[in-house]
Amino acid sequence: MHDVFLYSAVLLMAIISVPLIRVVKGPTVYDRLLGANAIATKTIVLIALIGFVYGRVDMFIDITLAYAALGFISSLALAKYVTARKGEDA
């Protein structure tokens, strides 16, 4: 069972590269924001899987909750910044 979680973590790391392309090549800021949120969500799952692999789920769940809150707040802040700048340009 340990190997299943390990292989899942490796596969998830490969899947994270797909939204990374959208972050790098995104034509708009919104595409890049969406890609960054997808990477953050997949990273939360990856950290939880690492917790299962090491047998310390309780500690890693706390880390994932903090990372999720940080990702949510940064997404809100960036969205607010983008909409404020768009209002200045009009």
mmCIF file with all atom_site columns, C-alpha atoms in Angstrom:
data_model
loop_
_atom_site.group_PDB
_atom_site.id
_atom_site.type_symbol
_atom_site.label_atom_id
_atom_site.label_alt_id
_atom_site.label_comp_id
_atom_site.label_asym_id
_atom_site.label_entity_id
_atom_site.label_seq_id
_atom_site.pdbx_PDB_ins_code
_atom_site.Cartn_x
_atom_site.Cartn_y
_atom_site.Cartn_z
_atom_site.occupancy
_atom_site.B_iso_or_equiv
_atom_site.pdbx_formal_charge
_atom_site.auth_seq_id
_atom_site.auth_comp_id
_atom_site.auth_asym_id
_atom_site.auth_atom_id
_atom_site.pdbx_PDB_model_num
ATOM 1  C CA . MET A 1 1  ? 0.000   0.000  0.000   1.00 0.00 ? 1  MET A CA 1
ATOM 2  C CA . HIS A 1 2  ? 2.949   2.266  0.683   1.00 0.00 ? 2  HIS A CA 1
ATOM 3  C CA . ASP A 1 3  ? 4.002   1.962  -2.967  1.00 0.00 ? 3  ASP A CA 1
ATOM 4  C CA . VAL A 1 4  ? 0.554   2.981  -4.200  1.00 0.00 ? 4  VAL A CA 1
ATOM 5  C CA . PHE A 1 5  ? 0.761   6.290  -2.337  1.00 0.00 ? 5  PHE A CA 1
ATOM 6  C CA . LEU A 1 6  ? 4.312   6.819  -3.536  1.00 0.00 ? 6  LEU A CA 1
ATOM 7  C CA . TYR A 1 7  ? 3.406   6.179  -7.186  1.00 0.00 ? 7  TYR A CA 1
ATOM 8  C CA . SER A 1 8  ? 0.347   8.390  -6.821  1.00 0.00 ? 8  SER A CA 1
ATOM 9  C CA . ALA A 1 9  ? 2.551   11.203 -5.523  1.00 0.00 ? 9  ALA A CA 1
ATOM 10 C CA . VAL A 1 10 ? 4.927   10.841 -8.467  1.00 0.00 ? 10 VAL A CA 1
ATOM 11 C CA . LEU A 1 11 ? 2.004   10.829 -10.910 1.00 0.00 ? 11 LEU A CA 1
ATOM 12 C CA . LEU A 1 12 ? 0.541   13.899 -9.235  1.00 0.00 ? 12 LEU A CA 1
ATOM 13 C CA . MET A 1 13 ? 3.855   15.701 -9.606  1.00 0.00 ? 13 MET A CA 1
ATOM 14 C CA . ALA A 1 14 ? 3.706   15.005 -13.339 1.00 0.00 ? 14 ALA A CA 1
ATOM 15 C CA . ILE A 1 15 ? 0.114   16.251 -13.488 1.00 0.00 ? 15 ILE A CA 1
ATOM 16 C CA . ILE A 1 16 ? 1.132   19.506 -11.786 1.00 0.00 ? 16 ILE A CA 1
ATOM 17 C CA . SER A 1 17 ? 3.220   20.344 -14.862 1.00 0.00 ? 17 SER A CA 1
ATOM 18 C CA . VAL A 1 18 ? 0.066   20.724 -17.002 1.00 0.00 ? 18 VAL A CA 1
ATOM 19 C CA . PRO A 1 19 ? -1.255  23.863 -15.244 1.00 0.00 ? 19 PRO A CA 1
ATOM 20 C CA . LEU A 1 20 ? 2.320   25.107 -15.006 1.00 0.00 ? 20 LEU A CA 1
ATOM 21 C CA . ILE A 1 21 ? 2.280   25.536 -18.764 1.00 0.00 ? 21 ILE A CA 1
ATOM 22 C CA . ARG A 1 22 ? -0.841  27.693 -18.412 1.00 0.00 ? 22 ARG A CA 1
ATOM 23 C CA . VAL A 1 23 ? 0.884   29.812 -15.773 1.00 0.00 ? 23 VAL A CA 1
ATOM 24 C CA . VAL A 1 24 ? 3.915   30.386 -17.980 1.00 0.00 ? 24 VAL A CA 1
ATOM 25 C CA . LYS A 1 25 ? 2.167   30.827 -21.342 1.00 0.00 ? 25 LYS A CA 1
ATOM 26 C CA . GLY A 1 26 ? -1.217  32.143 -20.209 1.00 0.00 ? 26 GLY A CA 1
ATOM 27 C CA . PRO A 1 27 ? -2.501  34.807 -22.566 1.00 0.00 ? 27 PRO A CA 1
ATOM 28 C CA . THR A 1 28 ? -4.277  36.689 -19.770 1.00 0.00 ? 28 THR A CA 1
ATOM 29 C CA . VAL A 1 29 ? -3.729  37.283 -16.087 1.00 0.00 ? 29 VAL A CA 1
ATOM 30 C CA . TYR A 1 30 ? -6.906  35.344 -15.317 1.00 0.00 ? 30 TYR A CA 1
ATOM 31 C CA . ASP A 1 31 ? -5.554  32.239 -17.059 1.00 0.00 ? 31 ASP A CA 1
ATOM 32 C CA . ARG A 1 32 ? -2.390  32.491 -15.009 1.00 0.00 ? 32 ARG A CA 1
ATOM 33 C CA . LEU A 1 33 ? -4.375  32.940 -11.802 1.00 0.00 ? 33 LEU A CA 1
ATOM 34 C CA . LEU A 1 34 ? -6.476  29.881 -12.613 1.00 0.00 ? 34 LEU A CA 1
ATOM 35 C CA . GLY A 1 35 ? -3.336  27.848 -13.338 1.00 0.00 ? 35 GLY A CA 1
ATOM 36 C CA . ALA A 1 36 ? -1.749  28.934 -10.080 1.00 0.00 ? 36 ALA A CA 1
ATOM 37 C CA . ASN A 1 37 ? -4.870  27.907 -8.171  1.00 0.00 ? 37 ASN A CA 1
ATOM 38 C CA . ALA A 1 38 ? -4.850  24.501 -9.873  1.00 0.00 ? 38 ALA A CA 1
ATOM 39 C CA . ILE A 1 39 ? -1.205  24.021 -8.915  1.00 0.00 ? 39 ILE A CA 1
ATOM 40 C CA . ALA A 1 40 ? -1.968  24.999 -5.322  1.00 0.00 ? 40 ALA A CA 1
ATOM 41 C CA . THR A 1 41 ? -4.858  22.526 -5.139  1.00 0.00 ? 41 THR A CA 1
ATOM 42 C CA . LYS A 1 42 ? -2.773  19.683 -6.513  1.00 0.00 ? 42 LYS A CA 1
ATOM 43 C CA . THR A 1 43 ? 0.071   20.590 -4.163  1.00 0.00 ? 43 THR A CA 1
ATOM 44 C CA . ILE A 1 44 ? -2.298  20.305 -1.194  1.00 0.00 ? 44 ILE A CA 1
ATOM 45 C CA . VAL A 1 45 ? -3.200  16.776 -2.275  1.00 0.00 ? 45 VAL A CA 1
ATOM 46 C CA . LEU A 1 46 ? 0.488   15.991 -2.825  1.00 0.00 ? 46 LEU A CA 1
ATOM 47 C CA . ILE A 1 47 ? 1.392   17.129 0.690   1.00 0.00 ? 47 ILE A CA 1
ATOM 48 C CA . ALA A 1 48 ? -1.392  14.963 2.118   1.00 0.00 ? 48 ALA A CA 1
ATOM 49 C CA . LEU A 1 49 ? -0.088  11.969 0.143   1.00 0.00 ? 49 LEU A CA 1
ATOM 50 C CA . ILE A 1 50 ? 3.403   12.590 1.496   1.00 0.00 ? 50 ILE A CA 1
ATOM 51 C CA . GLY A 1 51 ? 1.862   12.543 4.961   1.00 0.00 ? 51 GLY A CA 1
ATOM 52 C CA . PHE A 1 52 ? 0.408   9.110  4.240   1.00 0.00 ? 52 PHE A CA 1
ATOM 53 C CA . VAL A 1 53 ? 3.757   7.861  2.960   1.00 0.00 ? 53 VAL A CA 1
ATOM 54 C CA . TYR A 1 54 ? 5.607   9.002  6.079   1.00 0.00 ? 54 TYR A CA 1
ATOM 55 C CA . GLY A 1 55 ? 2.829   7.944  8.450   1.00 0.00 ? 55 GLY A CA 1
ATOM 56 C CA . ARG A 1 56 ? 2.420   11.436 9.911   1.00 0.00 ? 56 ARG A CA 1
ATOM 57 C CA . VAL A 1 57 ? -0.943  12.436 8.475   1.00 0.00 ? 57 VAL A CA 1
ATOM 58 C CA . ASP A 1 58 ? -1.810  14.613 11.471  1.00 0.00 ? 58 ASP A CA 1
ATOM 59 C CA . MET A 1 59 ? 1.180   16.889 10.984  1.00 0.00 ? 59 MET A CA 1
ATOM 60 C CA . PHE A 1 60 ? 0.868   17.113 7.211   1.00 0.00 ? 60 PHE A CA 1
ATOM 61 C CA . ILE A 1 61 ? -2.854  17.895 7.343   1.00 0.00 ? 61 ILE A CA 1
ATOM 62 C CA . ASP A 1 62 ? -2.034  20.949 9.442   1.00 0.00 ? 62 ASP A CA 1
ATOM 63 C CA . ILE A 1 63 ? 0.493   22.003 6.806   1.00 0.00 ? 63 ILE A CA 1
ATOM 64 C CA . THR A 1 64 ? -2.059  21.509 4.007   1.00 0.00 ? 64 THR A CA 1
ATOM 65 C CA . LEU A 1 65 ? -4.651  23.599 5.838   1.00 0.00 ? 65 LEU A CA 1
ATOM 66 C CA . ALA A 1 66 ? -2.176  26.446 6.244   1.00 0.00 ? 66 ALA A CA 1
ATOM 67 C CA . TYR A 1 67 ? -1.151  26.145 2.590   1.00 0.00 ? 67 TYR A CA 1
ATOM 68 C CA . ALA A 1 68 ? -4.795  26.160 1.474   1.00 0.00 ? 68 ALA A CA 1
ATOM 69 C CA . ALA A 1 69 ? -5.530  29.292 3.496   1.00 0.00 ? 69 ALA A CA 1
ATOM 70 C CA . LEU A 1 70 ? -2.431  30.999 2.116   1.00 0.00 ? 70 LEU A CA 1
ATOM 71 C CA . GLY A 1 71 ? -3.357  30.068 -1.453  1.00 0.00 ? 71 GLY A CA 1
ATOM 72 C CA . PHE A 1 72 ? -6.924  31.307 -1.024  1.00 0.00 ? 72 PHE A CA 1
ATOM 73 C CA . ILE A 1 73 ? -5.877  34.624 0.480   1.00 0.00 ? 73 ILE A CA 1
ATOM 74 C CA . SER A 1 74 ? -3.226  35.202 -2.189  1.00 0.00 ? 74 SER A CA 1
ATOM 75 C CA . SER A 1 75 ? -5.748  34.445 -4.943  1.00 0.00 ? 75 SER A CA 1
ATOM 76 C CA . LEU A 1 76 ? -8.185  36.940 -3.484  1.00 0.00 ? 76 LEU A CA 1
ATOM 77 C CA . ALA A 1 77 ? -5.473  39.557 -3.137  1.00 0.00 ? 77 ALA A CA 1
ATOM 78 C CA . LEU A 1 78 ? -4.284  39.086 -6.704  1.00 0.00 ? 78 LEU A CA 1
ATOM 79 C CA . ALA A 1 79 ? -7.829  39.195 -8.075  1.00 0.00 ? 79 ALA A CA 1
ATOM 80 C CA . LYS A 1 80 ? -8.509  42.384 -6.128  1.00 0.00 ? 80 LYS A CA 1
ATOM 81 C CA . TYR A 1 81 ? -5.284  43.920 -7.439  1.00 0.00 ? 81 TYR A CA 1
ATOM 82 C CA . VAL A 1 82 ? -6.077  43.006 -11.045 1.00 0.00 ? 82 VAL A CA 1
ATOM 83 C CA . THR A 1 83 ? -9.613  44.399 -10.878 1.00 0.00 ? 83 THR A CA 1
ATOM 84 C CA . ALA A 1 84 ? -8.371  47.606 -9.191  1.00 0.00 ? 84 ALA A CA 1
ATOM 85 C CA . ARG A 1 85 ? -5.802  48.133 -11.951 1.00 0.00 ? 85 ARG A CA 1
ATOM 86 C CA . LYS A 1 86 ? -8.413  47.467 -14.608 1.00 0.00 ? 86 LYS A CA 1
ATOM 87 C CA . GLY A 1 87 ? -10.588 50.190 -13.060 1.00 0.00 ? 87 GLY A CA 1
ATOM 88 C CA . GLU A 1 88 ? -7.709  52.675 -13.270 1.00 0.00 ? 88 GLU A CA 1
ATOM 89 C CA . ASP A 1 89 ? -7.120  51.949 -16.968 1.00 0.00 ? 89 ASP A CA 1
ATOM 90 C CA . ALA A 1 90 ? -10.749 52.624 -17.938 1.00 0.00 ? 90 ALA A CA 1
#
